Coordinates of C-alpha atoms in Angstrom, one line a residue:
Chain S
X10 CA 124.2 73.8 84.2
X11 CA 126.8 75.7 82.5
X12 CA 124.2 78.1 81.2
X13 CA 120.8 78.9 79.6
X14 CA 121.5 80.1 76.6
X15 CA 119.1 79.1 73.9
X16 CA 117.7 76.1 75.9
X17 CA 114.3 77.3 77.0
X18 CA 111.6 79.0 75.1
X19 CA 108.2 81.0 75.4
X20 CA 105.4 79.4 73.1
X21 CA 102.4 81.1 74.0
X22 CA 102.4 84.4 75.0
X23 CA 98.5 86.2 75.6
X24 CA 96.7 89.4 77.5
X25 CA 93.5 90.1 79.3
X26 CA 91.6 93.3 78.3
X27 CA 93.0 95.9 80.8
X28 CA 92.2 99.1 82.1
X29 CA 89.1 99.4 84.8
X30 CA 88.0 95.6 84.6
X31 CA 85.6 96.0 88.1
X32 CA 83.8 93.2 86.2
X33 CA 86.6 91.0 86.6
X34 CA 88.1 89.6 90.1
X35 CA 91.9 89.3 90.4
X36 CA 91.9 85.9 89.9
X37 CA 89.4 86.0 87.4
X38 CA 92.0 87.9 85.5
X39 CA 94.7 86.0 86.2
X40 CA 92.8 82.4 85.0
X41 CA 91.3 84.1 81.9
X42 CA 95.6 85.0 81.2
X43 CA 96.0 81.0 81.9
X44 CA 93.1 80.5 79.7
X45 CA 94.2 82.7 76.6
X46 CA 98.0 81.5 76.5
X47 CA 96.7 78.0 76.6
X48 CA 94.6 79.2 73.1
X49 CA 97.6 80.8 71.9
X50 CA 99.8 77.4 72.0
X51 CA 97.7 75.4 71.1
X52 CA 97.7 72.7 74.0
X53 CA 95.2 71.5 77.0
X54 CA 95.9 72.3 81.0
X55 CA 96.8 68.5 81.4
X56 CA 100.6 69.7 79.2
X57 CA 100.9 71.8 82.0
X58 CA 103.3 70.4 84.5
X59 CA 105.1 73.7 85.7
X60 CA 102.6 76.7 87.7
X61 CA 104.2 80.2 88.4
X62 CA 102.1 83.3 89.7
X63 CA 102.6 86.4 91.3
X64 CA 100.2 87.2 94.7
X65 CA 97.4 89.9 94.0
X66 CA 97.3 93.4 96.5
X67 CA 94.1 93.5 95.8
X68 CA 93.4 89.2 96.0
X69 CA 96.0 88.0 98.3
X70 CA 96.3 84.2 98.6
X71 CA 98.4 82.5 101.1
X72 CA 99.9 80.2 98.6
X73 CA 98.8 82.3 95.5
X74 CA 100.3 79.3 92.9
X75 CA 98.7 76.5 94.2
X76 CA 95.1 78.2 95.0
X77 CA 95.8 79.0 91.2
X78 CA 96.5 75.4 90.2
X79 CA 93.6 74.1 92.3
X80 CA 90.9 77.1 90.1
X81 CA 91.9 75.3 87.4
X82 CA 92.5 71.8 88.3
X83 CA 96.0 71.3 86.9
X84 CA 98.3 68.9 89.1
X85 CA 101.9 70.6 88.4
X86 CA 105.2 69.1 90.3
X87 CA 106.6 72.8 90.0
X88 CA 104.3 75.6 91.6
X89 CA 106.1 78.9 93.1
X90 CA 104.9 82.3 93.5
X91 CA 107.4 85.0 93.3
X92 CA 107.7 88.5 94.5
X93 CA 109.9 91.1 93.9
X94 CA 108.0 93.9 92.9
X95 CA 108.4 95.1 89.6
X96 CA 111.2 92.4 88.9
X97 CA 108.5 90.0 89.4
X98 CA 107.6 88.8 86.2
X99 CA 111.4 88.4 84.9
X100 CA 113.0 87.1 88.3
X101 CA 110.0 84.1 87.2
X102 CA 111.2 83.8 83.5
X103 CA 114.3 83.0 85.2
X104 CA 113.4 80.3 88.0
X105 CA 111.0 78.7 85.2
X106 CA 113.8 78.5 82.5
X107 CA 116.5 77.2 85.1
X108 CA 112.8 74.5 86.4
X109 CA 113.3 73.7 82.8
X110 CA 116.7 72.9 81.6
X111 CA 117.2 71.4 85.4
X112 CA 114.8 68.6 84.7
X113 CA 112.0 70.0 87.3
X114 CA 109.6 70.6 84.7
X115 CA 108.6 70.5 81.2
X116 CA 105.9 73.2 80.4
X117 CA 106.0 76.4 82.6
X118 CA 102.4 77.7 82.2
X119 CA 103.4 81.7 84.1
X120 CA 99.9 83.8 84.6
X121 CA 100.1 86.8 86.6
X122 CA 97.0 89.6 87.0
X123 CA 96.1 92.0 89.6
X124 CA 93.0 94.4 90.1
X125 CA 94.7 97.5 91.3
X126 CA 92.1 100.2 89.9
X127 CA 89.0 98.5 91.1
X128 CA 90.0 96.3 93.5
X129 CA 91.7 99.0 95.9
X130 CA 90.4 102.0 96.8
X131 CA 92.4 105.1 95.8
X132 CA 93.9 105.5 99.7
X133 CA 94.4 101.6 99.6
X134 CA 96.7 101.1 96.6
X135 CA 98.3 104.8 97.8
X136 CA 99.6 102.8 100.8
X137 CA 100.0 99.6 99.6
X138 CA 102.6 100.7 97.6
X139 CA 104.3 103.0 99.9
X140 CA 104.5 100.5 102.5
X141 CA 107.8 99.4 100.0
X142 CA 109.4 101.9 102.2
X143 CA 111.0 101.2 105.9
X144 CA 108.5 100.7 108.6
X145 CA 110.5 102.7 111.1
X146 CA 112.9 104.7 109.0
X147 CA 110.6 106.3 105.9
X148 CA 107.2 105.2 105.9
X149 CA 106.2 107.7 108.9
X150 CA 108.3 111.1 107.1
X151 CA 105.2 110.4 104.7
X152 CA 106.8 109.5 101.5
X153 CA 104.5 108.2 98.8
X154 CA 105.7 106.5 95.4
X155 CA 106.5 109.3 92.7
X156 CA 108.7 110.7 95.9
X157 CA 110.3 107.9 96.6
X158 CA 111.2 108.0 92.4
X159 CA 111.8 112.0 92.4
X160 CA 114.6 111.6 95.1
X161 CA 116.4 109.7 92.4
X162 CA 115.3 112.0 89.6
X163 CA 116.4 114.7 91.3
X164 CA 119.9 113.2 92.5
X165 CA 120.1 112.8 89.0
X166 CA 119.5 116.0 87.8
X167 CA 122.1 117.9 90.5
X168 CA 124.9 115.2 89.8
X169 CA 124.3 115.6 85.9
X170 CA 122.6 118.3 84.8
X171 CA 119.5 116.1 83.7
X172 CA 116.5 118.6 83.1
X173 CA 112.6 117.3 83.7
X174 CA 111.9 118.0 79.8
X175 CA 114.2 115.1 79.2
X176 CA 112.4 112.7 81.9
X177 CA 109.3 114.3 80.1
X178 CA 110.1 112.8 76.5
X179 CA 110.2 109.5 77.6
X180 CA 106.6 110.0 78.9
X181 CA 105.8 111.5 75.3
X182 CA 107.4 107.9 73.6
X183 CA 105.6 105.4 75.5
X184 CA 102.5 107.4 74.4
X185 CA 103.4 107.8 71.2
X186 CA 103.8 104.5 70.9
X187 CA 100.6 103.5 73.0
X188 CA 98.3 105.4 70.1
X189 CA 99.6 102.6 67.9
X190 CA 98.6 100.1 70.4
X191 CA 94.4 99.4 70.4
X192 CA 95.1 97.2 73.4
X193 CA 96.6 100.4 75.1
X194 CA 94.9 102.2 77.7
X195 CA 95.7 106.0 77.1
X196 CA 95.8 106.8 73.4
X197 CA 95.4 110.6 73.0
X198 CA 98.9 111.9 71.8
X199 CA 101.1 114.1 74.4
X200 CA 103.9 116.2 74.5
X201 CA 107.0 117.8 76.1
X202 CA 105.1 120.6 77.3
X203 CA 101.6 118.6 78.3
X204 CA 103.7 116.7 80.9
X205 CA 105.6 119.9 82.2
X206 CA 101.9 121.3 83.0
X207 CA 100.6 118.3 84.5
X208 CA 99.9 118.3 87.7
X209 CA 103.3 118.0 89.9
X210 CA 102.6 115.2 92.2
X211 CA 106.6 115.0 93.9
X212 CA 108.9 117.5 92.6
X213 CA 110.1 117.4 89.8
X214 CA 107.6 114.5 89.1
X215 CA 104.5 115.3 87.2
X216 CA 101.7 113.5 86.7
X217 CA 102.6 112.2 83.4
X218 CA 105.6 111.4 84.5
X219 CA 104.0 108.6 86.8
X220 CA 102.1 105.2 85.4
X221 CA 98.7 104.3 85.4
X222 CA 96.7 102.4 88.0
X223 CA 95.2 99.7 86.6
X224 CA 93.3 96.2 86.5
X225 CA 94.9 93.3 84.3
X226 CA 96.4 90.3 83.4
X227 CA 98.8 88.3 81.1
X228 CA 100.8 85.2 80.8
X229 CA 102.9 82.8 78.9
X230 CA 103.9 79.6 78.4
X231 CA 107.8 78.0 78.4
X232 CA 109.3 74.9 77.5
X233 CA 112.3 73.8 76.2
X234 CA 114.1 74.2 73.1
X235 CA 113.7 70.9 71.9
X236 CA 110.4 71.0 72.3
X237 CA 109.1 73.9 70.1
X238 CA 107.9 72.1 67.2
X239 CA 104.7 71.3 69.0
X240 CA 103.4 74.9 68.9
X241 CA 101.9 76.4 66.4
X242 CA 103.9 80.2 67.1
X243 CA 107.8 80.8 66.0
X244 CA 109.1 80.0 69.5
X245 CA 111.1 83.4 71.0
X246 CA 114.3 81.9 72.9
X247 CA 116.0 83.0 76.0
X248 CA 119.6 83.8 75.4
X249 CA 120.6 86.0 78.3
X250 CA 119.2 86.0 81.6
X251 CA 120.5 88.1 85.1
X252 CA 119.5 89.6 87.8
X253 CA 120.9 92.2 90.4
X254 CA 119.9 93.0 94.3
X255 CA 121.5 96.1 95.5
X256 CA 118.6 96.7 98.5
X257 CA 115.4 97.5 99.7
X258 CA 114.9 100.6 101.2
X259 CA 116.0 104.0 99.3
X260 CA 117.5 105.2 102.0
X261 CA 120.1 102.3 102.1
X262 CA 120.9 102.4 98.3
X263 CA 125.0 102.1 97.1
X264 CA 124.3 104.9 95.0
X265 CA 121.0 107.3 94.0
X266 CA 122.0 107.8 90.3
X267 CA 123.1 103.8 89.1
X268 CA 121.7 100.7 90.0
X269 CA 122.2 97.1 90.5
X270 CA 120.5 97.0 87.0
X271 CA 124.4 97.7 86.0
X272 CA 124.7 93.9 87.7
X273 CA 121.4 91.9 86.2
X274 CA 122.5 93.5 82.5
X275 CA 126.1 92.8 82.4
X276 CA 124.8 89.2 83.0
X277 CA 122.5 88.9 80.7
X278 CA 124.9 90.1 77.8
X279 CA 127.7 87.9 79.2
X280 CA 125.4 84.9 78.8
X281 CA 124.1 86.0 75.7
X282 CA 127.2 87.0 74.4
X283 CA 125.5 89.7 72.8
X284 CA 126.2 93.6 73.8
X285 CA 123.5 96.7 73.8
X286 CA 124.1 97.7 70.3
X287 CA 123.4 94.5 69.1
X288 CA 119.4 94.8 70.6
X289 CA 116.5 95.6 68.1
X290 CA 114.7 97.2 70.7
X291 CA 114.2 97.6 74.4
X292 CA 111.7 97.5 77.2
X293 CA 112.6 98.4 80.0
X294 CA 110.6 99.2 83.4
X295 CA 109.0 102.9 83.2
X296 CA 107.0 102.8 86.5
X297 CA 107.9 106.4 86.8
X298 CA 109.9 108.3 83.5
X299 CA 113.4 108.6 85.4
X300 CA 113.6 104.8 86.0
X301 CA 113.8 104.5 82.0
X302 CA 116.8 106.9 82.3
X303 CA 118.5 105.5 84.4
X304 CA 117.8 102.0 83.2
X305 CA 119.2 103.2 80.2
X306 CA 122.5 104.3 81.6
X307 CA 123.1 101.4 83.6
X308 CA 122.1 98.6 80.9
X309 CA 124.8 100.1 79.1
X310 CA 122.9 101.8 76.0
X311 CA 124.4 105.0 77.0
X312 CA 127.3 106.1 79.3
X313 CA 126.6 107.1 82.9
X314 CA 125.6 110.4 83.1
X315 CA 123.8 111.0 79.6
X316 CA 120.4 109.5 79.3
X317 CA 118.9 112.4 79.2
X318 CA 120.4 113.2 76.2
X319 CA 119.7 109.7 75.1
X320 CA 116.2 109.7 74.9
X321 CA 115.8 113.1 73.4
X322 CA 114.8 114.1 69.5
X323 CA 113.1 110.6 69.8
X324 CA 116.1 108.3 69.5
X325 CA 114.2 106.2 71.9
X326 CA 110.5 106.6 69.7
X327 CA 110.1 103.7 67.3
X328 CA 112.3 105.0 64.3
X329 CA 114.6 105.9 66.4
X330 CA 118.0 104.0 67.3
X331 CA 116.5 102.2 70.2
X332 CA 112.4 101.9 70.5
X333 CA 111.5 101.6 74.2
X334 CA 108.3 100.3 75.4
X335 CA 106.8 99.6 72.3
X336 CA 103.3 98.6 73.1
X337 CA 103.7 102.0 75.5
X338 CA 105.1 100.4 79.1
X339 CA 103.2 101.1 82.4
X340 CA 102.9 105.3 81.7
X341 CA 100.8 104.1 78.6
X342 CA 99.7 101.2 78.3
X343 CA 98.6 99.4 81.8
X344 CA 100.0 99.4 84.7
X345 CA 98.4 96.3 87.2
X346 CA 101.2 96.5 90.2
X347 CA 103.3 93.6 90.1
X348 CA 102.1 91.7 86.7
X349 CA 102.7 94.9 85.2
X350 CA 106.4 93.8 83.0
X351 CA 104.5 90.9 81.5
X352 CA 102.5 93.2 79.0
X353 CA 106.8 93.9 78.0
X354 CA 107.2 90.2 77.6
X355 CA 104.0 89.6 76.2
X356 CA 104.8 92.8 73.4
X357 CA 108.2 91.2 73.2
X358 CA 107.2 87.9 71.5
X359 CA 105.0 89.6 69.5
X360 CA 107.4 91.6 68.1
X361 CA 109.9 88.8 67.6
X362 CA 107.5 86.5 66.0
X363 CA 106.5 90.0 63.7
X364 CA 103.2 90.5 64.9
X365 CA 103.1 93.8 66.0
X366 CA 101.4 95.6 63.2
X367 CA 101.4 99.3 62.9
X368 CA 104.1 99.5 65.8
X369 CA 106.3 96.5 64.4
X370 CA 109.8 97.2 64.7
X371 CA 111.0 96.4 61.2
X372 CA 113.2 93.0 61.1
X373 CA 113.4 92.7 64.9
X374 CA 115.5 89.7 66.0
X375 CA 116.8 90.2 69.4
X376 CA 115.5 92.8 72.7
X377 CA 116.2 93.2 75.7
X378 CA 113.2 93.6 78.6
X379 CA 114.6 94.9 81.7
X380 CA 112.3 94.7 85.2
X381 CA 113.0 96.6 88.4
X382 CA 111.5 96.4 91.8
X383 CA 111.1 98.1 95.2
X384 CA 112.5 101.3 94.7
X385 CA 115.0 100.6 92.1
X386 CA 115.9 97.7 94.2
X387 CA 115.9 94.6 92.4
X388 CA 116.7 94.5 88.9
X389 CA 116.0 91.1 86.1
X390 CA 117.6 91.8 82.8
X391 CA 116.5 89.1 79.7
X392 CA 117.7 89.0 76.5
X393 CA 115.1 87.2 74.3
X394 CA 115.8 86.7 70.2
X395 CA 114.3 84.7 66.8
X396 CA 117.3 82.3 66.8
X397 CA 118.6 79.9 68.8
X398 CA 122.3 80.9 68.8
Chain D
X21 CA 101.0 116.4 119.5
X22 CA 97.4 115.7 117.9
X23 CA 98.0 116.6 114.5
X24 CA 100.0 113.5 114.0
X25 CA 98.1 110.3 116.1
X26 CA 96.8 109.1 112.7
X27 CA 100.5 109.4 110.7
X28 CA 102.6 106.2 110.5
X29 CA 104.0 105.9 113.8
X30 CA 107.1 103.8 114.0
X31 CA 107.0 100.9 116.0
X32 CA 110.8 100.4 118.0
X33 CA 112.0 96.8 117.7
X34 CA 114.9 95.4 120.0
X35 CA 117.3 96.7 118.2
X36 CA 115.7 100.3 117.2
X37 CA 114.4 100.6 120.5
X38 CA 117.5 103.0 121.8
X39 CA 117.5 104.9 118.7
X40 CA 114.2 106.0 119.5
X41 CA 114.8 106.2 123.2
X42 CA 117.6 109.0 121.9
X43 CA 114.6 110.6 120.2
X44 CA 112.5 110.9 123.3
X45 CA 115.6 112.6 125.1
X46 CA 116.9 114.8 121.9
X47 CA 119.9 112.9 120.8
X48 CA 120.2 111.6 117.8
X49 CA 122.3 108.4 118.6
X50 CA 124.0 106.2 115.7
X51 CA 125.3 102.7 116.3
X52 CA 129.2 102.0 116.1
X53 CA 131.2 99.2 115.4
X54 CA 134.1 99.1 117.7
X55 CA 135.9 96.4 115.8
X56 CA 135.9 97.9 112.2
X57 CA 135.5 101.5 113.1
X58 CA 132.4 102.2 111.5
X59 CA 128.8 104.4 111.8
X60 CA 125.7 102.7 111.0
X61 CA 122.0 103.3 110.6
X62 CA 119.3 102.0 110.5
X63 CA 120.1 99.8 113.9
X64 CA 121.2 96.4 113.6
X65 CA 122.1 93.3 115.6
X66 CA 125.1 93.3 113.6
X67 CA 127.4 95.7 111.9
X68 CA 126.8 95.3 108.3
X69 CA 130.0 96.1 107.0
X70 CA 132.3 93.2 109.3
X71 CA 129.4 91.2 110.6
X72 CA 130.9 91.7 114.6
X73 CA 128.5 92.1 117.1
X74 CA 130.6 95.0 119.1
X75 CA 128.2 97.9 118.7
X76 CA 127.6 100.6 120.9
X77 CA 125.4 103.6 120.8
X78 CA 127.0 106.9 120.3
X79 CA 125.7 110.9 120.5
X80 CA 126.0 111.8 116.5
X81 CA 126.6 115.6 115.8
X82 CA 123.3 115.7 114.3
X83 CA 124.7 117.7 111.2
X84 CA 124.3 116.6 107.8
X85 CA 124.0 117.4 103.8
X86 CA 120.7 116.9 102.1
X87 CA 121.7 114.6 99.4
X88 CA 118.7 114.5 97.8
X89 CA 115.1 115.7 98.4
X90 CA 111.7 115.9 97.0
X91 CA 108.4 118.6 97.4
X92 CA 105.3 116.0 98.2
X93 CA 102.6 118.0 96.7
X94 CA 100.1 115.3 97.2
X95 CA 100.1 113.7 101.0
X96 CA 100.2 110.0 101.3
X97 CA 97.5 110.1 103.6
X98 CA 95.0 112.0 105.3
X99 CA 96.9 112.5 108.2
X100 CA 100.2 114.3 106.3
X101 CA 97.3 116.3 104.5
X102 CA 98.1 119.3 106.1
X103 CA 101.7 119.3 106.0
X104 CA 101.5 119.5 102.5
X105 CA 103.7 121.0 101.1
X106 CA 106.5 118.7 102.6
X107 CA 109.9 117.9 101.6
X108 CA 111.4 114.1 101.6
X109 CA 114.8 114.2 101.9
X110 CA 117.6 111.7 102.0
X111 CA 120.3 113.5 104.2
X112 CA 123.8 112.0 104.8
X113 CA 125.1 112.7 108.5
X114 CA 128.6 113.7 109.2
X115 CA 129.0 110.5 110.7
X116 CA 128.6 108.7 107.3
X117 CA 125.5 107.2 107.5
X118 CA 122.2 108.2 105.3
X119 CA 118.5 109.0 106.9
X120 CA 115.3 109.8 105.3
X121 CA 113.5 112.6 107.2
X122 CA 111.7 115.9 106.6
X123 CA 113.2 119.3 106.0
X124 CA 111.0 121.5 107.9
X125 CA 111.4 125.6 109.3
X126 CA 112.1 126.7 106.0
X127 CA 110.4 127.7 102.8
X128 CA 110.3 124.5 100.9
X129 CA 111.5 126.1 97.5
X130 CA 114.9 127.0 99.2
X131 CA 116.0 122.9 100.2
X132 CA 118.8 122.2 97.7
X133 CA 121.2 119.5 97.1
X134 CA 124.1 119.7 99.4
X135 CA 122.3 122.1 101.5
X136 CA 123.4 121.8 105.3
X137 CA 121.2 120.3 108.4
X138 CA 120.8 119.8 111.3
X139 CA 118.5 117.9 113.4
X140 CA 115.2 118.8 115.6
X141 CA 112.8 117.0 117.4
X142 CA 109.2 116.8 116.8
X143 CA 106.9 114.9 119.5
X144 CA 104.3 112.6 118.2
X145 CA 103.3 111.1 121.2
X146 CA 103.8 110.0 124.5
X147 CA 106.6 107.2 123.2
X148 CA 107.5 108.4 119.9
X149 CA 109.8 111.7 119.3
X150 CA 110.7 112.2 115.6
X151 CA 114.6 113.2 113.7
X152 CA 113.5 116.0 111.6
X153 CA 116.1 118.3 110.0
X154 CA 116.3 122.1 108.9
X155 CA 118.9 124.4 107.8
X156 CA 121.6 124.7 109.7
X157 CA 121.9 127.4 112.1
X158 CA 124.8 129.0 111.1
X159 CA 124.1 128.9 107.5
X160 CA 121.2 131.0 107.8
X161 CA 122.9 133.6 110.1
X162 CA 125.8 133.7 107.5

């Protein structure tokens, strides 16, 4: 296959409430996702013939996909679950479009849901997540997650003069544009200075600088180009897809300040054929605010070295030249572990198809949603627009 | 020693099991490729930059730069509870290399980028001896 440009598109695209769902098991979650998108294209389980999940902290499965397909009684010949961290849900959108156009598959049903605020205890989720660090050669310093994050934030601001105010108005636009969001979880405006007197949780992280903890899922449904008639929605197509694996542990990173997210973008534009000035809008992964900044940077919206003047004055609010995170990302929104980009995609098609109501971004036709896991690890870029070509 | 039973105690592998040995006996010791010339860490079965399997185990000087650190205000755990403050740091040895360890004997205001290490030893237990760092001797005295 030469490539996947414009040969595979999402046709249902649906969320579960989120927040503190206690109510609601992981899988729960992550069959009432299956159950919504199904609603949203219009078509029974038996279409289904193509099963992705990600594994639940708080659920695990062995086999998470096929435990998922056997809840529901669907018989795919494609069933995979995938994990790479917060590069989870696009690393997916890539192995179900390539499923696709390769002949594996027809209809990629993709459901992902976790239950990491009532499902975990506080102390549990705290070391779940740190355990992404080295057994030997981190875990036992003590690290937790924002530090893992502030040693790149504050590489960052000694190699370029980045100052925490700037990390801090990114938090300030994913909130701004949560309050326009009544799916979103925290909808109380903020500012510069509420996040410089939050709490500081790793130097020079604050606690508004660092996502939420939360329960919920989301999925969508893919098929190919040819096939979008059959659903009711404007079909959103994939134009660009790419990812990039630099490492796993901090510690053995090429480089503190710019990723392999330099790697998975330049790919996706190739593909596309499309370059960063050309995107409508952007959501890329905000686990803490300095990942947006550099994400930024390396997806080529700015030059190395200047996000932080990027995403001040609110170029990066919508109105601005680029809107990021426009249903207000994990710091706003929700923020369920691993499932936690597909409230991006989910946002994504529903600002491509126009949907998006008071936080529509006005004649949208092409984004880019960018994903990163570990500890800016492993990075899926996805370029995802209205037309075809 | 009993402050730190219920921390994260690494567990030595095959291949880390020397490192750690170095530990126990104060010496920080770094893995060296004798066909491409080259430092690395963490311990391998392989070097990672030429893929030989001619590694041996050399005394590093135990000197290095912090490259990057952060103040943990709230402890992962119980057991790094009263350590707290504590600085994370990514330090790159002399030798090349990068470790994560702690900056400790100092106020932790004062770490910096590019400030200069070196490295101490703080027992854990009977088999495991961690690298810390602090600021380097001569620094202070100058």
């Amino acid at each position: 296959m030469d490539s996947l440009r414009g040969k595979v598109a999402i046709v249902g695209a649906a969320d579960t409430p989120v927040g503190k769902l206690p109510q609601f098991s992981p899988t729960g979650l992550c069959i009432d996702a299956a159950r919504r998108v199904m609603a949203d294209a219009n078509i029974t389980k038996d279409k289904i013939d193509g099963l992705i999940t990600c594994n639940s902290m708080a659920e695990p499965y062995m086999y998470h996909a096929e435990a998922m397909a056997e809840y529901l009684q669907i018989f795919p010949r494609y069933c995979m679950s995938v994990g790479a961290g917060g590069s989870t849900t696009f690393s997916i959108l890539h192995h179900a479009a390539a499923a696709i156009v390769s002949g594996m598959c027809t209809t990629v049903l993709i459901t992902m849901a976790d239950s990491l605020r009532s499902g975990l205890t506080r102390d549990q989720a705290m070391k779940m997540q740190s355990s992404a660090g080295h057994s030997q050669f981190e875990i036992p310093f003590g690290p937790t997650v924002p530090a893992f994050y502030a040693l790149i934030a504050r590489a960052h601001m000694d190699k370029y003069g980045t100052t925490a105010e700037q990390f801090a108005a990114i938090a300030v636009a994913c909130r701004k544009h949560a309050c326009l969001n009544p799916t979103a979880e925290m909808r109380t405006p903020i500012t510069i200075d509420d996040v410089m007197n939050s709490r500081m949780i790793a130097d020079p992280l604050h606690l508004l600088d660092c996502s939420l903890v939360s329960d919920g899922g989301s999925a969508i449904i893919m098929t190919s180009a040819d096939r979008v008639a059959d659903f009711p929605h404007d079909p959103v197509y994939i134009l660009g897809v790419g990812e990039g694996h630099g490492h796993e542990h901090i510690s053995q990173a090429q480089s503190l300040t710019t990723s392999f997210a330099v790697e998975s973008g330049r790919r996706a534009f190739a593909m596309a054929g499309l370059k960063p000035s050309d995107m409508d809008f952007a959501q890329l992964y905000d686990c803490f605010t300095p990942t947006v900044l550099v994400e930024l940077e390396d997806l080529g919206f700015c030059k190395i070295g200047e996000g932080g003047a990027f995403v001040e004055n609110g170029n990066i609010e919508l109105g601005g030249m680029l809107p990021v995170n426009t249903h207000g990302g994990l710091l706003s929104h929700c923020h369920p572990g691993n499932p936690g980009s597909m409230f991006a995609l989910t946002e994504t098609v529903t600002q491509l198809r126009g949907m998006a109501g008071a936080r529509q971004v006005k004649g949208a036709e092409v984004a880019m949603v960018h994903g990163q896991g570990g500890i800016m690890s492993s990075h899926t870029s996805v370029i995802l627009g209205r037309e075809r070509h | 020693m009993n402050g730190h039973m219920d921390k994260f105690l690494p567990r030595p592998t095959p291949e880390s099991a020397p490192f750690w040995q170095g530990c126990q006996d104060h010496k920080l010791l770094l893995q060296y490729c004798t066909a491409c010339d080259t430092h690395q860490f963490y311990p391998r079965t392989i070097c990672a930059t030429c893929m030989s399997d001619q590694l041996e185990w050399r005394e590093a000087s135990g000197r290095g730069t912090v490259e990057s650190y952060t103040i943990v205000t709230r402890a992962v755990s119980d057991a790094y509870a009263a350590d707290v403050p504590y600085v994370i740091a990514l330090i790159t040895l002399a030798e090349g290399p990068r470790m994560m360890s702690n900056v400790i004997g100092c106020d932790v205001e004062s770490v910096k980028c590019g400030l200069a290490v070196e490295v101490v030893f703080e027992r854990w237990s009977a088999e495991i001896t961690m690298p810390k760092f602090r600021p380097f001797a001569d620094q202070i005295a100058g």
